[in-house]
């Protein structure tokens, strides 16, 4: 069974550009969560989607957005990139959503560098 | 809102010695607690979880964790550390109100031969 797939794995952008990251969850998983990981801030929650609806949202500016498609695949977009957006962006999937969700299954991440 | 604290940035132990990585949490209602491990340039790998039942939970690679409700703690333990256990460890919590999973800042474990 294939794991969570994130593309691209590495990318370099310049300030002011925008970026779209993609996440394909484990087959059958319907919930997708996104996290930003930086050395100084640790793992920060971005969004959580289930059945194409955003269920939870972290404390990030409106430049960060996401969506989930009917096949459970998810994308996140960051517009007007800033140097501080350089990070490892992690996607995680789970079978369902809610208090009995259980563990999340993480992808390898997309490492974004903003110059 | 739910939150997790990992009071130690770094834990150093000698190979063969027991290890403990500490975690405390804050949540309204019943907690759902998790431990993950991250190796360099990789995603997080699930180690173990506490949902309900026995306070001592056993997980992958010989790790275990003890849930202590009165101290709101969920410390990760292993009786005998291996050099290959060296990695970054994250504690996480989710409440029972459909809120997202929140992670601690992480603890870097170094096991020396």
PDB file of C-alpha atoms in Angstrom, chain B residues 38-81:
ATOM      1  CA  UNK B  38      11.527  11.883  12.806  1.00  0.00           C
ATOM      2  CA  UNK B  39      14.809  10.949  11.146  1.00  0.00           C
ATOM      3  CA  UNK B  40      16.800  13.565   9.172  1.00  0.00           C
ATOM      4  CA  UNK B  41      15.032  14.862   6.071  1.00  0.00           C
ATOM      5  CA  UNK B  42      12.116  12.499   6.573  1.00  0.00           C
ATOM      6  CA  UNK B  43       8.493  12.761   7.602  1.00  0.00           C
ATOM      7  CA  UNK B  44       7.200  11.711  10.981  1.00  0.00           C
ATOM      8  CA  UNK B  45       6.748   8.057  11.834  1.00  0.00           C
ATOM      9  CA  UNK B  46       4.121   6.921  14.315  1.00  0.00           C
ATOM     10  CA  UNK B  47       5.433   5.149  17.423  1.00  0.00           C
ATOM     11  CA  UNK B  48       2.480   4.664  19.755  1.00  0.00           C
ATOM     12  CA  UNK B  49      -0.774   6.130  20.998  1.00  0.00           C
ATOM     13  CA  UNK B  50      -3.005   6.314  24.037  1.00  0.00           C
ATOM     14  CA  UNK B  51      -6.730   6.469  23.439  1.00  0.00           C
ATOM     15  CA  UNK B  52      -8.210   4.668  26.416  1.00  0.00           C
ATOM     16  CA  UNK B  53      -7.536   1.647  28.590  1.00  0.00           C
ATOM     17  CA  UNK B  54      -4.231   0.659  30.171  1.00  0.00           C
ATOM     18  CA  UNK B  55      -2.044   3.553  31.201  1.00  0.00           C
ATOM     19  CA  UNK B  56       1.079   1.794  29.902  1.00  0.00           C
ATOM     20  CA  UNK B  57       1.123   1.709  26.132  1.00  0.00           C
ATOM     21  CA  UNK B  58       3.596  -0.331  24.090  1.00  0.00           C
ATOM     22  CA  UNK B  59       4.633   0.694  20.621  1.00  0.00           C
ATOM     23  CA  UNK B  60       7.138   0.180  17.840  1.00  0.00           C
ATOM     24  CA  UNK B  61      10.866  -0.526  18.267  1.00  0.00           C
ATOM     25  CA  UNK B  62      10.556  -1.390  21.957  1.00  0.00           C
ATOM     26  CA  UNK B  63       9.213   2.005  23.004  1.00  0.00           C
ATOM     27  CA  UNK B  64       6.492   2.441  25.588  1.00  0.00           C
ATOM     28  CA  UNK B  65       4.743   5.377  27.203  1.00  0.00           C
ATOM     29  CA  UNK B  66       2.887   5.878  30.432  1.00  0.00           C
ATOM     30  CA  UNK B  67      -0.255   7.973  30.613  1.00  0.00           C
ATOM     31  CA  UNK B  68      -0.628   9.798  33.926  1.00  0.00           C
ATOM     32  CA  UNK B  69      -3.892  11.683  34.134  1.00  0.00           C
ATOM     33  CA  UNK B  70      -3.208  13.397  37.462  1.00  0.00           C
ATOM     34  CA  UNK B  71       0.116  14.776  36.208  1.00  0.00           C
ATOM     35  CA  UNK B  72      -1.173  15.290  32.648  1.00  0.00           C
ATOM     36  CA  UNK B  73       1.920  13.551  31.354  1.00  0.00           C
ATOM     37  CA  UNK B  74       2.706  10.993  28.678  1.00  0.00           C
ATOM     38  CA  UNK B  75       6.429  10.228  28.941  1.00  0.00           C
ATOM     39  CA  UNK B  76       8.130   8.046  26.330  1.00  0.00           C
ATOM     40  CA  UNK B  77      10.425   5.329  27.638  1.00  0.00           C
ATOM     41  CA  UNK B  78      12.673   2.526  26.492  1.00  0.00           C
ATOM     42  CA  UNK B  79      14.484   0.110  28.816  1.00  0.00           C
ATOM     43  CA  UNK B  80      17.686  -0.110  26.762  1.00  0.00           C
ATOM     44  CA  UNK B  81      18.626   2.593  24.250  1.00  0.00           C
TER      45      UNK B  81
END
